[in-house]
Structures are given as C-alpha cells and as structure tokens.
C-alpha cells in the first residue's frame, strides 16, 4: 500500500510564479492535512499536470489575454487528472454573457451583449433604455477594458474594438457602497469581503479593485448576501446540467434599487481573499482533502 502524500498543483500565471497574495496560508493548510501543494504556471510546457492528484486553478490572472489557449489547457488537464470546478464551468464563466442566462434564475445586473462591428452604434438601444452605461469586455478580468459612458458622443467610447462587449446600466451604489464578494466552498458561503471604492461621487471610478484605489474588508457573511450567492451557484449548476456541487466560487453582489443583485459568478479562478481572510485557507483545504478521497 502506497504511503505517498497526495500532490496538488495550484495553477497560477507567469506574473505570480509564487501564487496569489496570502497563498502561503493555503499551502500550509494543505501540508497540515498531509497534502503536498506547489504553485505551477498554467502555460509552462514543462509542468507535468498529469502527475498531480488534483489541480486547482488559483491565480491565472492573465487567462483573458489568451482565452482559447487557456480553455484548451483546462480541457487537457481535466483529461489527465482532477480539475476543480471542471473545464465546462470555466468555459461558462469565462464569457460574461452567462449573466443573460443566469438572469432567468436569480436577480442580476441587467445586461445586453454587443457584438456588431459598429460597437458605439450598437450601444444605442442600451443608452436609450438605461442612460449611463458600463461597457465591459465579455472576456476580461479585474475591470480591465471597462468603460463608463454617458452617451453615444462620449469620448471614452473612442477606440472600442469590435468586442464582444457587454453593456449594463451604471449601478450608482458601486461608487458609494462598493461591491460585496461572497466566497463559497462546496456551495457553502465561508467568507464575505466588501470591496469599497477609493473615491465617491459622480466622477468616482466604478472599479473597486485595490489597483484602482479600492479597499477590501472582511465582514461577517450577511444572511441575504449569502443566500443570494448560494442561489446563484445553485442556478449555475442547474444551467450547466451539473448534479454535483461546484467546488468553489466567488459571487459578486451590488445593491440596485434597494435590493442585492448578482454582478458576477466567478468559477475560473475565484478569488479566495486569503490575504484578507486567511481562515478561508482551512475551509478550502478541507474540501480539497475531501475531493482527493473520492
């Protein structure tokens, strides 16, 4: 009988070869449970993914630059070993058009796809419906490429490529209250991080990421936020035709018209906020041990 310790590879990107902020806590939590874990760059051809007992995608924060290559990689890894969440969930979550399908199941930020060559002209119906818009790449990360525009003549729309893009109404609370992120492991909310804007008022940036001046604060999981996040993950499982619970997810929520709505369900590389809530490492490590035992 083999006494070798299970081996987990944590997929990251070349810009973060040592993994995500706070990632040492996850490696330590796994080691304490008898699991060896190491960081590996997803597009490094020398990595033996098949040699791992399980692969968890953690900090592949450049995947949106080469989405097809990344999704091809995810399918190859899934063919070779256990890939948390699975390649189908990553394909689904990598294109924000999923919000249109999800809106039939839970409250989401209203969204319309814009795929025409004349992107600015294609935004006309959305401007007529909502006024100020947030226009974002359907495949993107960390708010990169996002534009806020007040009308067709807004100079911020100049230079937009054919896309594809997603148009949404500007949710005013993102500039004052910010955004809440609920982390779920095996369908269970384990942490909430409120991302607060760095500036307020009409001129404030709608991006609450720290690189844009925002701050991330750990708070107790709000019952309403936790319930909506759980419902969003369950709805996603239904739409994917999944019977098994998704391994992990991050659900972003905004307050719109006095109620919480889903702005994103991240399944590719869900932020665990290990640097903000180190205890999440234990919950995630426990789940990985359970998955390894299947």
Short mmCIF file of C-alpha atoms in Angstrom, two decimals:
data_model
loop_
_atom_site.label_atom_id
_atom_site.label_comp_id
_atom_site.label_asym_id
_atom_site.label_seq_id
_atom_site.Cartn_x
_atom_site.Cartn_y
_atom_site.Cartn_z
CA UNK A 1 0.00 0.00 0.00
CA UNK A 2 1.42 3.36 -1.04
CA UNK A 3 2.19 5.88 1.69
CA UNK A 4 2.95 8.74 -0.72
CA UNK A 5 1.33 12.03 0.18
CA UNK A 6 -1.24 13.38 -2.30
CA UNK A 7 0.10 16.09 -4.60
CA UNK A 8 -1.88 19.19 -5.55
CA UNK A 9 -0.84 21.75 -8.15
CA UNK A 10 -2.12 25.30 -7.73
CA UNK A 11 -2.28 26.93 -11.16
CA UNK A 12 -1.02 30.49 -11.38
CA UNK A 13 0.38 32.83 -14.06
CA UNK A 14 3.90 33.86 -15.01
CA UNK A 15 3.47 37.24 -13.31
CA UNK A 16 2.78 35.48 -10.00
CA UNK A 17 5.00 32.37 -10.00
CA UNK A 18 4.74 32.13 -6.20
CA UNK A 19 0.95 32.33 -6.30
CA UNK A 20 -1.75 34.68 -5.10
CA UNK A 21 -1.41 37.04 -2.11
CA UNK A 22 -1.84 35.01 1.06
CA UNK A 23 -1.28 31.78 -0.84
CA UNK A 24 1.26 30.54 1.70
CA UNK A 25 -1.65 30.01 4.11
CA UNK A 26 -3.25 27.59 1.65
CA UNK A 27 -0.04 25.63 1.09
CA UNK A 28 0.41 25.41 4.87
CA UNK A 29 -3.20 24.35 5.45
CA UNK A 30 -2.81 21.55 2.92
CA UNK A 31 0.53 20.46 4.38
CA UNK A 32 -1.08 20.27 7.83
CA UNK A 33 -3.57 17.81 6.32
CA UNK A 34 -0.93 15.62 4.74
CA UNK A 35 -1.12 17.10 1.23
CA UNK A 36 1.85 18.45 -0.73
CA UNK A 37 0.98 21.56 -2.75
CA UNK A 38 3.03 23.59 -5.21
CA UNK A 39 2.41 26.55 -7.50
CA UNK A 40 2.71 25.97 -11.24
CA UNK A 41 2.33 28.42 -14.14
CA UNK A 42 -0.57 27.29 -16.31
CA UNK A 43 1.12 27.84 -19.67
CA UNK A 44 4.54 26.48 -18.67
CA UNK A 45 5.03 23.49 -21.03
CA UNK A 46 7.43 21.81 -18.59
CA UNK A 47 4.76 21.25 -15.92
CA UNK A 48 3.55 17.67 -15.53
CA UNK A 49 -0.11 18.29 -14.75
CA UNK A 50 -0.93 14.60 -15.09
CA UNK A 51 1.48 13.91 -12.24
CA UNK A 52 -0.77 15.77 -9.81
CA UNK A 53 -3.62 14.11 -7.97
CA UNK A 54 -5.64 17.33 -8.26
CA UNK A 55 -5.29 20.74 -9.92
CA UNK A 56 -6.88 23.89 -8.51
CA UNK A 57 -6.87 27.00 -10.69
CA UNK A 58 -5.94 29.85 -8.39
CA UNK A 59 -4.18 32.85 -9.89
CA UNK A 60 -4.28 32.51 -13.69
CA UNK A 61 -4.96 36.22 -13.90
CA UNK A 62 -3.76 36.53 -17.48
CA UNK A 63 -6.08 33.90 -18.99
CA UNK A 64 -8.30 36.55 -20.59
CA UNK A 65 -5.40 37.57 -22.84
CA UNK A 66 -5.44 34.10 -24.46
CA UNK A 67 -8.81 32.64 -23.55
CA UNK A 68 -8.89 29.91 -26.18
CA UNK A 69 -5.43 28.68 -25.20
CA UNK A 70 -6.45 28.69 -21.56
CA UNK A 71 -9.67 26.77 -22.14
CA UNK A 72 -7.81 24.24 -24.29
CA UNK A 73 -5.34 23.83 -21.43
CA UNK A 74 -8.19 23.33 -18.93
CA UNK A 75 -9.69 20.55 -21.03
CA UNK A 76 -6.31 18.84 -21.35
CA UNK A 77 -5.77 19.00 -17.58
CA UNK A 78 -9.25 17.62 -16.95
CA UNK A 79 -8.47 14.71 -19.27
CA UNK A 80 -5.32 13.96 -17.27
CA UNK A 81 -6.37 14.45 -13.64
CA UNK A 82 -8.95 16.05 -11.33
CA UNK A 83 -9.58 19.71 -12.18
CA UNK A 84 -11.59 21.62 -9.59
CA UNK A 85 -14.87 23.02 -10.97
CA UNK A 86 -14.15 21.39 -14.33
CA UNK A 87 -13.44 22.77 -17.79
CA UNK A 88 -17.12 23.21 -18.64
CA UNK A 89 -17.64 25.57 -15.70
CA UNK A 90 -14.56 27.55 -16.70
CA UNK A 91 -15.79 27.88 -20.26
CA UNK A 92 -19.15 29.10 -18.96
CA UNK A 93 -17.69 31.60 -16.51
CA UNK A 94 -15.04 32.99 -18.86
CA UNK A 95 -17.67 34.76 -21.00
CA UNK A 96 -19.85 37.21 -19.09
CA UNK A 97 -22.72 36.52 -21.46
CA UNK A 98 -23.69 33.84 -18.91
CA UNK A 99 -25.36 36.68 -16.98
CA UNK A 100 -28.15 36.73 -19.55
CA UNK A 101 -29.00 33.08 -18.88
CA UNK A 102 -28.50 33.44 -15.15
CA UNK A 103 -30.95 36.36 -15.04
CA UNK A 104 -33.80 33.90 -15.61
CA UNK A 105 -32.93 32.22 -12.31
CA UNK A 106 -31.76 34.96 -9.90
CA UNK A 107 -31.65 38.76 -9.79
CA UNK A 108 -28.66 40.04 -11.77
CA UNK A 109 -27.44 43.37 -13.08
CA UNK A 110 -29.34 43.80 -16.39
CA UNK A 111 -27.02 43.10 -19.32
CA UNK A 112 -27.10 43.13 -23.10
CA UNK A 113 -24.42 41.75 -25.44
CA UNK A 114 -22.92 44.00 -28.12
CA UNK A 115 -21.33 42.05 -30.96
CA UNK A 116 -21.76 44.30 -34.01
CA UNK A 117 -18.80 45.82 -35.83
CA UNK A 118 -20.10 49.31 -35.00
CA UNK A 119 -19.88 48.96 -31.23
CA UNK A 120 -20.84 52.56 -30.50
CA UNK A 121 -23.88 52.38 -32.74
CA UNK A 122 -24.77 49.02 -31.24
CA UNK A 123 -24.95 50.65 -27.82
CA UNK A 124 -27.77 53.00 -28.87
CA UNK A 125 -30.65 50.82 -27.54
CA UNK A 126 -28.88 50.40 -24.21
CA UNK A 127 -28.30 54.14 -23.85
CA UNK A 128 -31.96 54.78 -24.65
CA UNK A 129 -33.01 52.25 -22.03
CA UNK A 130 -30.62 52.99 -19.18
CA UNK A 131 -28.76 56.26 -19.75
CA UNK A 132 -25.25 55.99 -18.34
CA UNK A 133 -23.68 52.64 -19.21
CA UNK A 134 -20.89 50.42 -18.04
CA UNK A 135 -19.37 48.74 -21.09
CA UNK A 136 -17.03 45.85 -20.38
CA UNK A 137 -15.33 43.08 -22.36
CA UNK A 138 -17.28 39.83 -22.20
CA UNK A 139 -13.97 38.08 -21.61
CA UNK A 140 -11.96 40.13 -19.15
CA UNK A 141 -10.54 40.34 -15.65
CA UNK A 142 -10.08 42.88 -12.85
CA UNK A 143 -12.05 45.57 -14.64
CA UNK A 144 -9.53 45.85 -17.47
CA UNK A 145 -11.00 47.50 -20.55
CA UNK A 146 -14.11 48.69 -18.71
CA UNK A 147 -15.62 51.98 -19.87
CA UNK A 148 -18.30 54.18 -18.29
CA UNK A 149 -20.10 56.32 -20.86
CA UNK A 150 -22.98 58.78 -20.67
CA UNK A 151 -24.00 58.74 -24.34
CA UNK A 152 -23.04 57.91 -27.91
CA UNK A 153 -20.84 61.01 -28.16
CA UNK A 154 -18.86 60.20 -25.03
CA UNK A 155 -15.14 60.31 -25.99
CA UNK A 156 -14.47 57.36 -23.68
CA UNK A 157 -16.08 55.16 -26.34
CA UNK A 158 -13.49 56.10 -28.93
CA UNK A 159 -11.27 53.24 -29.98
CA UNK A 160 -13.50 50.41 -28.82
CA UNK A 161 -12.70 47.27 -30.79
CA UNK A 162 -15.48 45.05 -32.20
CA UNK A 163 -15.53 43.14 -28.94
CA UNK A 164 -17.55 41.19 -27.95
CA UNK A 165 -18.77 43.53 -25.23
CA UNK A 166 -21.41 43.58 -22.53
CA UNK A 167 -23.42 46.71 -21.73
CA UNK A 168 -25.02 47.29 -18.33
CA UNK A 169 -26.67 50.22 -16.57
CA UNK A 170 -24.42 52.07 -14.16
CA UNK A 171 -25.34 50.87 -10.67
CA UNK A 172 -24.92 54.03 -8.61
CA UNK A 173 -24.16 52.25 -5.33
CA UNK A 174 -20.85 50.93 -6.67
CA UNK A 175 -19.48 54.47 -6.30
CA UNK A 176 -20.63 54.85 -2.71
CA UNK A 177 -21.17 51.47 -1.07
CA UNK A 178 -18.99 49.41 -3.39
CA UNK A 179 -19.37 45.70 -4.03
CA UNK A 180 -19.65 42.60 -1.85
CA UNK A 181 -17.94 39.34 -2.71
CA UNK A 182 -19.07 36.07 -1.16
CA UNK A 183 -16.67 33.13 -1.28
CA UNK A 184 -18.32 29.70 -1.44
CA UNK A 185 -16.66 26.33 -0.97
CA UNK A 186 -18.69 23.26 -1.95
CA UNK A 187 -21.74 25.51 -2.26
CA UNK A 188 -21.42 26.91 1.26
CA UNK A 189 -20.66 30.60 1.93
CA UNK A 190 -17.48 30.73 4.00
CA UNK A 191 -16.48 34.39 3.81
CA UNK A 192 -17.58 37.82 2.66
CA UNK A 193 -15.31 40.65 1.60
CA UNK A 194 -16.70 44.11 1.00
CA UNK A 195 -14.77 45.99 -1.66
CA UNK A 196 -15.13 49.69 -1.02
CA UNK A 197 -14.45 52.40 -3.61
CA UNK A 198 -11.50 54.67 -3.28
CA UNK A 199 -13.46 57.70 -4.45
CA UNK A 200 -17.11 58.72 -4.31
CA UNK A 201 -19.44 60.90 -6.29
CA UNK A 202 -20.34 61.11 -9.97
CA UNK A 203 -16.71 61.14 -11.03
CA UNK A 204 -15.66 58.13 -8.97
CA UNK A 205 -14.22 55.03 -10.59
CA UNK A 206 -16.71 52.17 -10.65
CA UNK A 207 -13.88 49.66 -10.25
CA UNK A 208 -13.38 48.77 -6.59
CA UNK A 209 -10.23 46.68 -7.06
CA UNK A 210 -7.26 47.75 -4.97
CA UNK A 211 -5.24 48.65 -8.06
CA UNK A 212 -7.87 51.34 -8.71
CA UNK A 213 -7.77 52.72 -5.17
CA UNK A 214 -10.37 50.48 -3.56
CA UNK A 215 -10.03 48.62 -0.28
CA UNK A 216 -11.08 45.09 0.68
CA UNK A 217 -12.50 44.49 4.15
CA UNK A 218 -13.52 41.18 5.71
CA UNK A 219 -17.02 41.23 7.21
CA UNK A 220 -19.35 38.53 8.56
CA UNK A 221 -21.38 36.87 5.82
CA UNK A 222 -24.62 38.83 5.52
CA UNK A 223 -27.58 36.40 5.53
CA UNK A 224 -29.17 37.98 2.45
CA UNK A 225 -25.86 38.13 0.59
CA UNK A 226 -25.05 34.54 1.50
CA UNK A 227 -28.48 33.33 0.41
CA UNK A 228 -28.29 35.09 -2.96
CA UNK A 229 -24.74 33.86 -3.57
CA UNK A 230 -25.78 30.30 -2.79
CA UNK A 231 -28.82 30.62 -5.08
CA UNK A 232 -26.61 31.95 -7.89
CA UNK A 233 -24.24 28.98 -7.61
CA UNK A 234 -27.12 26.50 -7.48
CA UNK A 235 -28.68 28.15 -10.54
CA UNK A 236 -25.36 27.93 -12.36
CA UNK A 237 -25.11 24.23 -11.54
CA UNK A 238 -28.61 23.76 -12.96
CA UNK A 239 -27.77 25.63 -16.15
CA UNK A 240 -24.60 23.58 -16.55
CA UNK A 241 -26.56 20.38 -16.07
CA UNK A 242 -24.49 19.55 -13.00
CA UNK A 243 -25.64 17.20 -10.26
CA UNK A 244 -22.52 17.68 -8.16
CA UNK A 245 -21.92 20.91 -6.28
CA UNK A 246 -19.34 23.25 -7.78
CA UNK A 247 -16.10 23.09 -5.83
CA UNK A 248 -15.67 26.80 -5.28
CA UNK A 249 -16.97 30.14 -6.48
CA UNK A 250 -16.88 33.84 -5.86
CA UNK A 251 -20.15 35.70 -6.27
CA UNK A 252 -20.05 39.49 -6.57
CA UNK A 253 -23.10 41.46 -5.46
CA UNK A 254 -24.27 45.06 -5.85
CA UNK A 255 -27.17 46.95 -4.30
CA UNK A 256 -29.57 48.09 -7.02
CA UNK A 257 -32.95 49.72 -6.41
CA UNK A 258 -32.83 48.72 -2.77
CA UNK A 259 -32.04 45.04 -3.33
CA UNK A 260 -29.00 42.86 -3.87
CA UNK A 261 -28.27 41.66 -7.40
CA UNK A 262 -25.56 39.42 -8.84
CA UNK A 263 -22.89 41.17 -10.90
CA UNK A 264 -20.61 38.17 -11.44
CA UNK A 265 -20.22 34.46 -10.68
CA UNK A 266 -16.53 33.64 -10.94
CA UNK A 267 -15.71 29.97 -11.49
CA UNK A 268 -12.41 30.15 -13.39
CA UNK A 269 -10.07 31.42 -10.66
CA UNK A 270 -12.36 32.57 -7.84
CA UNK A 271 -10.58 34.96 -5.51
CA UNK A 272 -10.36 33.40 -2.05
CA UNK A 273 -9.04 36.64 -0.46
CA UNK A 274 -6.52 34.61 1.51
CA UNK A 275 -4.64 37.81 2.37
CA UNK A 276 -7.83 39.33 3.79
CA UNK A 277 -9.47 36.24 5.35
CA UNK A 278 -6.69 33.69 6.00
CA UNK A 279 -9.21 31.28 7.58
CA UNK A 280 -10.61 30.56 4.12
CA UNK A 281 -7.46 28.51 3.54
CA UNK A 282 -8.65 25.93 6.06
CA UNK A 283 -12.13 25.63 4.53
CA UNK A 284 -10.66 25.25 1.05
CA UNK A 285 -8.01 22.78 2.19
CA UNK A 286 -10.66 20.66 3.93
CA UNK A 287 -12.63 20.50 0.69
CA UNK A 288 -9.56 19.52 -1.32
CA UNK A 289 -8.87 16.67 1.10
CA UNK A 290 -12.46 15.51 0.61
CA UNK A 291 -12.07 15.64 -3.17
CA UNK A 292 -8.81 13.72 -3.02
CA UNK A 293 -10.53 10.97 -1.07
CA UNK A 294 -13.16 10.30 -3.76
#
